[in-house]
mmCIF file of N, CA and C in Angstrom:
data_model
loop_
_atom_site.group_PDB
_atom_site.id
_atom_site.type_symbol
_atom_site.label_atom_id
_atom_site.label_comp_id
_atom_site.label_asym_id
_atom_site.label_seq_id
_atom_site.Cartn_x
_atom_site.Cartn_y
_atom_site.Cartn_z
ATOM 1 N N MET A 1 -4.093 -20.105 6.500
ATOM 2 C CA MET A 1 -3.597 -18.887 5.914
ATOM 3 C C MET A 1 -2.657 -18.232 6.921
ATOM 4 N N ALA A 2 -1.451 -17.961 6.523
ATOM 5 C CA ALA A 2 -0.483 -17.313 7.392
ATOM 6 C C ALA A 2 -0.772 -15.816 7.441
ATOM 7 N N VAL A 3 -0.606 -15.258 8.629
ATOM 8 C CA VAL A 3 -0.828 -13.829 8.811
ATOM 9 C C VAL A 3 0.519 -13.127 8.759
ATOM 10 N N ASP A 4 0.605 -12.069 7.947
ATOM 11 C CA ASP A 4 1.844 -11.301 7.859
ATOM 12 C C ASP A 4 1.955 -10.373 9.056
ATOM 13 N N LYS A 5 3.187 -10.144 9.496
ATOM 14 C CA LYS A 5 3.460 -9.296 10.660
ATOM 15 C C LYS A 5 4.326 -8.111 10.256
ATOM 16 N N CYS A 6 4.139 -7.007 10.965
ATOM 17 C CA CYS A 6 4.948 -5.809 10.759
ATOM 18 C C CYS A 6 6.399 -6.125 11.104
ATOM 19 N N ILE A 7 7.311 -5.725 10.236
ATOM 20 C CA ILE A 7 8.726 -6.013 10.485
ATOM 21 C C ILE A 7 9.291 -5.151 11.603
ATOM 22 N N THR A 8 8.568 -4.106 11.981
ATOM 23 C CA THR A 8 9.044 -3.222 13.038
ATOM 24 C C THR A 8 8.509 -3.620 14.408
ATOM 25 N N CYS A 9 7.167 -3.796 14.503
ATOM 26 C CA CYS A 9 6.567 -4.033 15.824
ATOM 27 C C CYS A 9 5.898 -5.398 15.979
ATOM 28 N N GLY A 10 5.669 -6.126 14.884
ATOM 29 C CA GLY A 10 5.047 -7.449 14.967
ATOM 30 C C GLY A 10 3.531 -7.441 14.865
ATOM 31 N N ASP A 11 2.901 -6.286 14.654
ATOM 32 C CA ASP A 11 1.450 -6.198 14.509
ATOM 33 C C ASP A 11 1.025 -6.854 13.189
ATOM 34 N N VAL A 12 -0.245 -7.256 13.090
ATOM 35 C CA VAL A 12 -0.777 -7.875 11.876
ATOM 36 C C VAL A 12 -0.839 -6.834 10.765
ATOM 37 N N VAL A 13 -0.378 -7.212 9.572
ATOM 38 C CA VAL A 13 -0.453 -6.342 8.395
ATOM 39 C C VAL A 13 -1.043 -7.123 7.228
ATOM 40 N N PRO A 14 -1.689 -6.444 6.276
ATOM 41 C CA PRO A 14 -2.214 -7.128 5.102
ATOM 42 C C PRO A 14 -1.090 -7.706 4.251
ATOM 43 N N GLU A 15 -1.419 -8.751 3.509
ATOM 44 C CA GLU A 15 -0.442 -9.348 2.605
ATOM 45 C C GLU A 15 0.090 -8.283 1.658
ATOM 46 N N GLY A 16 1.380 -8.269 1.487
ATOM 47 C CA GLY A 16 2.002 -7.305 0.595
ATOM 48 C C GLY A 16 2.567 -6.085 1.298
ATOM 49 N N LEU A 17 2.120 -5.827 2.529
ATOM 50 C CA LEU A 17 2.681 -4.723 3.304
ATOM 51 C C LEU A 17 3.699 -5.273 4.286
ATOM 52 N N GLN A 18 4.690 -4.481 4.601
ATOM 53 C CA GLN A 18 5.709 -4.928 5.543
ATOM 54 C C GLN A 18 5.640 -4.210 6.877
ATOM 55 N N ILE A 19 4.997 -3.036 6.906
ATOM 56 C CA ILE A 19 4.881 -2.331 8.180
ATOM 57 C C ILE A 19 3.433 -1.928 8.439
ATOM 58 N N CYS A 20 3.061 -1.835 9.717
ATOM 59 C CA CYS A 20 1.695 -1.515 10.120
ATOM 60 C C CYS A 20 1.431 -0.013 10.003
ATOM 61 N N PRO A 21 0.152 0.389 10.072
ATOM 62 C CA PRO A 21 -0.178 1.809 9.958
ATOM 63 C C PRO A 21 0.522 2.690 10.999
ATOM 64 N N GLU A 22 0.616 2.221 12.225
ATOM 65 C CA GLU A 22 1.266 3.035 13.258
ATOM 66 C C GLU A 22 2.741 3.260 12.934
ATOM 67 N N CYS A 23 3.418 2.231 12.494
ATOM 68 C CA CYS A 23 4.827 2.377 12.111
ATOM 69 C C CYS A 23 4.955 3.236 10.851
ATOM 70 N N MET A 24 3.938 3.165 9.962
ATOM 71 C CA MET A 24 3.939 4.033 8.784
ATOM 72 C C MET A 24 3.869 5.497 9.211
ATOM 73 N N ARG A 25 3.001 5.786 10.211
ATOM 74 C CA ARG A 25 2.896 7.161 10.722
ATOM 75 C C ARG A 25 4.238 7.633 11.268
ATOM 76 N N LYS A 26 4.852 6.769 12.052
ATOM 77 C CA LYS A 26 6.131 7.128 12.662
ATOM 78 C C LYS A 26 7.199 7.391 11.605
ATOM 79 N N SER A 27 7.066 6.721 10.453
ATOM 80 C CA SER A 27 8.068 6.896 9.399
ATOM 81 C C SER A 27 7.747 8.065 8.467
ATOM 82 N N GLY A 28 6.568 8.713 8.666
ATOM 83 C CA GLY A 28 6.234 9.892 7.881
ATOM 84 C C GLY A 28 5.348 9.651 6.674
ATOM 85 N N ALA A 29 4.675 8.496 6.585
ATOM 86 C CA ALA A 29 3.777 8.215 5.454
ATOM 87 C C ALA A 29 2.586 9.168 5.487
ATOM 88 N N ASN A 30 2.014 9.452 4.305
ATOM 89 C CA ASN A 30 0.851 10.352 4.287
ATOM 90 C C ASN A 30 -0.413 9.608 4.714
ATOM 91 N N GLU A 31 -1.441 10.363 5.082
ATOM 92 C CA GLU A 31 -2.652 9.781 5.659
ATOM 93 C C GLU A 31 -3.418 8.879 4.689
ATOM 94 N N LYS A 32 -3.395 9.164 3.391
ATOM 95 C CA LYS A 32 -4.091 8.301 2.430
ATOM 96 C C LYS A 32 -3.449 6.921 2.373
ATOM 97 N N GLU A 33 -2.132 6.865 2.421
ATOM 98 C CA GLU A 33 -1.432 5.577 2.434
ATOM 99 C C GLU A 33 -1.774 4.809 3.704
ATOM 100 N N ILE A 34 -1.824 5.508 4.812
ATOM 101 C CA ILE A 34 -2.124 4.869 6.093
ATOM 102 C C ILE A 34 -3.563 4.364 6.115
ATOM 103 N N GLU A 35 -4.491 5.154 5.595
ATOM 104 C CA GLU A 35 -5.893 4.748 5.543
ATOM 105 C C GLU A 35 -6.062 3.468 4.730
ATOM 106 N N ALA A 36 -5.406 3.388 3.592
ATOM 107 C CA ALA A 36 -5.478 2.183 2.761
ATOM 108 C C ALA A 36 -4.907 0.984 3.508
ATOM 109 N N ALA A 37 -3.798 1.173 4.199
ATOM 110 C CA ALA A 37 -3.184 0.083 4.958
ATOM 111 C C ALA A 37 -4.103 -0.381 6.082
ATOM 112 N N GLU A 38 -4.779 0.554 6.753
ATOM 113 C CA GLU A 38 -5.692 0.184 7.832
ATOM 114 C C GLU A 38 -6.877 -0.618 7.310
ATOM 115 N N GLU A 39 -7.416 -0.224 6.154
ATOM 116 C CA GLU A 39 -8.525 -0.971 5.565
ATOM 117 C C GLU A 39 -8.100 -2.396 5.238
ATOM 118 N N LEU A 40 -6.941 -2.542 4.656
ATOM 119 C CA LEU A 40 -6.455 -3.876 4.315
ATOM 120 C C LEU A 40 -6.141 -4.692 5.563
ATOM 121 N N ARG A 41 -5.641 -4.052 6.619
ATOM 122 C CA ARG A 41 -5.370 -4.756 7.872
ATOM 123 C C ARG A 41 -6.658 -5.336 8.441
ATOM 124 N N ASP A 42 -7.741 -4.548 8.417
ATOM 125 C CA ASP A 42 -9.018 -5.018 8.938
ATOM 126 C C ASP A 42 -9.533 -6.216 8.149
ATOM 127 N N ILE A 43 -9.402 -6.162 6.838
ATOM 128 C CA ILE A 43 -9.817 -7.298 6.010
ATOM 129 C C ILE A 43 -8.964 -8.519 6.332
ATOM 130 N N ALA A 44 -7.664 -8.331 6.507
ATOM 131 C CA ALA A 44 -6.776 -9.447 6.846
ATOM 132 C C ALA A 44 -7.171 -10.071 8.176
ATOM 133 N N ASN A 45 -7.570 -9.247 9.148
ATOM 134 C CA ASN A 45 -8.011 -9.778 10.442
ATOM 135 C C ASN A 45 -9.241 -10.658 10.282
ATOM 136 N N ILE A 46 -10.199 -10.218 9.477
ATOM 137 C CA ILE A 46 -11.407 -11.009 9.244
ATOM 138 C C ILE A 46 -11.055 -12.321 8.561
ATOM 139 N N LEU A 47 -10.194 -12.253 7.577
ATOM 140 C CA LEU A 47 -9.835 -13.459 6.835
ATOM 141 C C LEU A 47 -9.086 -14.453 7.700
ATOM 142 N N SER A 48 -8.278 -13.987 8.630
ATOM 143 C CA SER A 48 -7.538 -14.918 9.486
ATOM 144 C C SER A 48 -8.484 -15.688 10.399
ATOM 145 N N ILE A 49 -9.629 -15.091 10.744
ATOM 146 C CA ILE A 49 -10.621 -15.767 11.580
ATOM 147 C C ILE A 49 -11.275 -16.912 10.813
ATOM 148 N N THR A 50 -11.553 -16.708 9.535
ATOM 149 C CA THR A 50 -12.296 -17.692 8.754
ATOM 150 C C THR A 50 -11.408 -18.675 7.996
ATOM 151 N N ALA A 51 -10.106 -18.544 8.123
ATOM 152 C CA ALA A 51 -9.187 -19.436 7.396
ATOM 153 C C ALA A 51 -9.420 -20.886 7.807
ATOM 154 N N GLY A 52 -9.342 -21.781 6.846
ATOM 155 C CA GLY A 52 -9.461 -23.209 7.119
ATOM 156 C C GLY A 52 -10.891 -23.700 7.253
ATOM 157 N N THR A 53 -11.879 -22.910 6.886
ATOM 158 C CA THR A 53 -13.266 -23.346 6.981
ATOM 159 C C THR A 53 -13.731 -23.899 5.640
ATOM 160 N N ASP A 54 -15.031 -24.150 5.521
ATOM 161 C CA ASP A 54 -15.537 -24.828 4.323
ATOM 162 C C ASP A 54 -15.354 -24.014 3.045
ATOM 163 N N GLY A 55 -15.648 -24.646 1.935
ATOM 164 C CA GLY A 55 -15.389 -24.077 0.612
ATOM 165 C C GLY A 55 -16.100 -22.767 0.327
ATOM 166 N N ASN A 56 -17.351 -22.638 0.775
ATOM 167 C CA ASN A 56 -18.078 -21.392 0.517
ATOM 168 C C ASN A 56 -17.399 -20.200 1.167
ATOM 169 N N ILE A 57 -16.936 -20.386 2.387
ATOM 170 C CA ILE A 57 -16.262 -19.289 3.082
ATOM 171 C C ILE A 57 -14.933 -18.997 2.408
ATOM 172 N N ARG A 58 -14.239 -20.036 1.956
ATOM 173 C CA ARG A 58 -12.976 -19.811 1.244
ATOM 174 C C ARG A 58 -13.189 -18.992 -0.026
ATOM 175 N N VAL A 59 -14.260 -19.296 -0.753
ATOM 176 C CA VAL A 59 -14.576 -18.526 -1.960
ATOM 177 C C VAL A 59 -14.877 -17.075 -1.583
ATOM 178 N N ALA A 60 -15.632 -16.880 -0.511
ATOM 179 C CA ALA A 60 -15.933 -15.524 -0.054
ATOM 180 C C ALA A 60 -14.657 -14.788 0.338
ATOM 181 N N MET A 61 -13.739 -15.486 1.008
ATOM 182 C CA MET A 61 -12.469 -14.872 1.398
ATOM 183 C C MET A 61 -11.691 -14.429 0.172
ATOM 184 N N GLU A 62 -11.633 -15.283 -0.832
ATOM 185 C CA GLU A 62 -10.915 -14.933 -2.057
ATOM 186 C C GLU A 62 -11.542 -13.708 -2.719
ATOM 187 N N SER A 63 -12.861 -13.639 -2.694
ATOM 188 C CA SER A 63 -13.549 -12.488 -3.277
ATOM 189 C C SER A 63 -13.223 -11.212 -2.520
ATOM 190 N N ILE A 64 -13.214 -11.291 -1.196
ATOM 191 C CA ILE A 64 -12.864 -10.121 -0.383
ATOM 192 C C ILE A 64 -11.436 -9.695 -0.666
ATOM 193 N N LEU A 65 -10.533 -10.654 -0.787
ATOM 194 C CA LEU A 65 -9.143 -10.314 -1.100
ATOM 195 C C LEU A 65 -9.030 -9.640 -2.462
ATOM 196 N N ASN A 66 -9.786 -10.134 -3.434
ATOM 197 C CA ASN A 66 -9.763 -9.513 -4.759
ATOM 198 C C ASN A 66 -10.255 -8.069 -4.693
ATOM 199 N N ILE A 67 -11.330 -7.848 -3.933
ATOM 200 C CA ILE A 67 -11.840 -6.488 -3.759
ATOM 201 C C ILE A 67 -10.794 -5.616 -3.084
ATOM 202 N N ALA A 68 -10.181 -6.139 -2.034
ATOM 203 C CA ALA A 68 -9.160 -5.379 -1.311
ATOM 204 C C ALA A 68 -7.988 -5.027 -2.216
ATOM 205 N N ASN A 69 -7.575 -5.968 -3.043
ATOM 206 C CA ASN A 69 -6.469 -5.696 -3.963
ATOM 207 C C ASN A 69 -6.831 -4.603 -4.961
ATOM 208 N N ARG A 70 -8.052 -4.657 -5.482
ATOM 209 C CA ARG A 70 -8.477 -3.614 -6.419
ATOM 210 C C ARG A 70 -8.551 -2.250 -5.736
ATOM 211 N N LEU A 71 -9.074 -2.220 -4.503
ATOM 212 C CA LEU A 71 -9.127 -0.957 -3.759
ATOM 213 C C LEU A 71 -7.728 -0.410 -3.512
ATOM 214 N N GLU A 72 -6.808 -1.280 -3.156
ATOM 215 C CA GLU A 72 -5.437 -0.848 -2.897
ATOM 216 C C GLU A 72 -4.804 -0.296 -4.169
ATOM 217 N N ARG A 73 -4.990 -0.995 -5.285
ATOM 218 C CA ARG A 73 -4.428 -0.494 -6.545
ATOM 219 C C ARG A 73 -5.032 0.857 -6.906
ATOM 220 N N ARG A 74 -6.335 1.008 -6.706
ATOM 221 C CA ARG A 74 -6.996 2.274 -7.008
ATOM 222 C C ARG A 74 -6.445 3.391 -6.120
ATOM 223 N N LYS A 75 -6.306 3.119 -4.837
ATOM 224 C CA LYS A 75 -5.774 4.134 -3.923
ATOM 225 C C LYS A 75 -4.336 4.481 -4.269
ATOM 226 N N GLN A 76 -3.545 3.477 -4.616
ATOM 227 C CA GLN A 76 -2.156 3.749 -4.976
ATOM 228 C C GLN A 76 -2.076 4.601 -6.234
ATOM 229 N N SER A 77 -2.965 4.350 -7.197
ATOM 230 C CA SER A 77 -2.937 5.165 -8.416
ATOM 231 C C SER A 77 -3.398 6.587 -8.114
ATOM 232 N N GLU A 78 -4.359 6.759 -7.193
ATOM 233 C CA GLU A 78 -4.787 8.100 -6.793
ATOM 234 C C GLU A 78 -3.661 8.836 -6.084
ATOM 235 N N ILE A 79 -2.957 8.140 -5.214
ATOM 236 C CA ILE A 79 -1.838 8.738 -4.488
ATOM 237 C C ILE A 79 -0.745 9.137 -5.462
ATOM 238 N N SER A 80 -0.451 8.253 -6.411
ATOM 239 C CA SER A 80 0.578 8.556 -7.407
ATOM 240 C C SER A 80 0.187 9.771 -8.242
ATOM 241 N N ALA A 81 -1.081 9.851 -8.618
ATOM 242 C CA ALA A 81 -1.550 10.977 -9.428
ATOM 243 C C ALA A 81 -1.448 12.291 -8.656
ATOM 244 N N GLU A 82 -1.717 12.251 -7.352
ATOM 245 C CA GLU A 82 -1.626 13.459 -6.533
ATOM 246 C C GLU A 82 -0.187 13.913 -6.350
ATOM 247 N N ASN A 83 0.729 12.979 -6.347
ATOM 248 C CA ASN A 83 2.131 13.304 -6.109
ATOM 249 C C ASN A 83 2.825 13.841 -7.352
ATOM 250 N N TYR A 84 2.157 13.768 -8.516
ATOM 251 C CA TYR A 84 2.789 14.250 -9.752
ATOM 252 C C TYR A 84 2.148 15.495 -10.243
#
């Protein structure tokens, strides 16, 4: 599994994000967006450790990714609702 890197500083970022939480702060992102990015970064770090292992762990990784994606979508919808 390839690990995505921040386009600004090279730090590990979750799949789908292009910049890390610290660079998000520097660019003026709100704290809820940063919190969601940090949670996904931590999950990505765990998954990179277990990549390439047996089938049971791969299934568990996929499940964690699915949970992370749902959490991210939920947080994004909450952020969008607050901004309107």
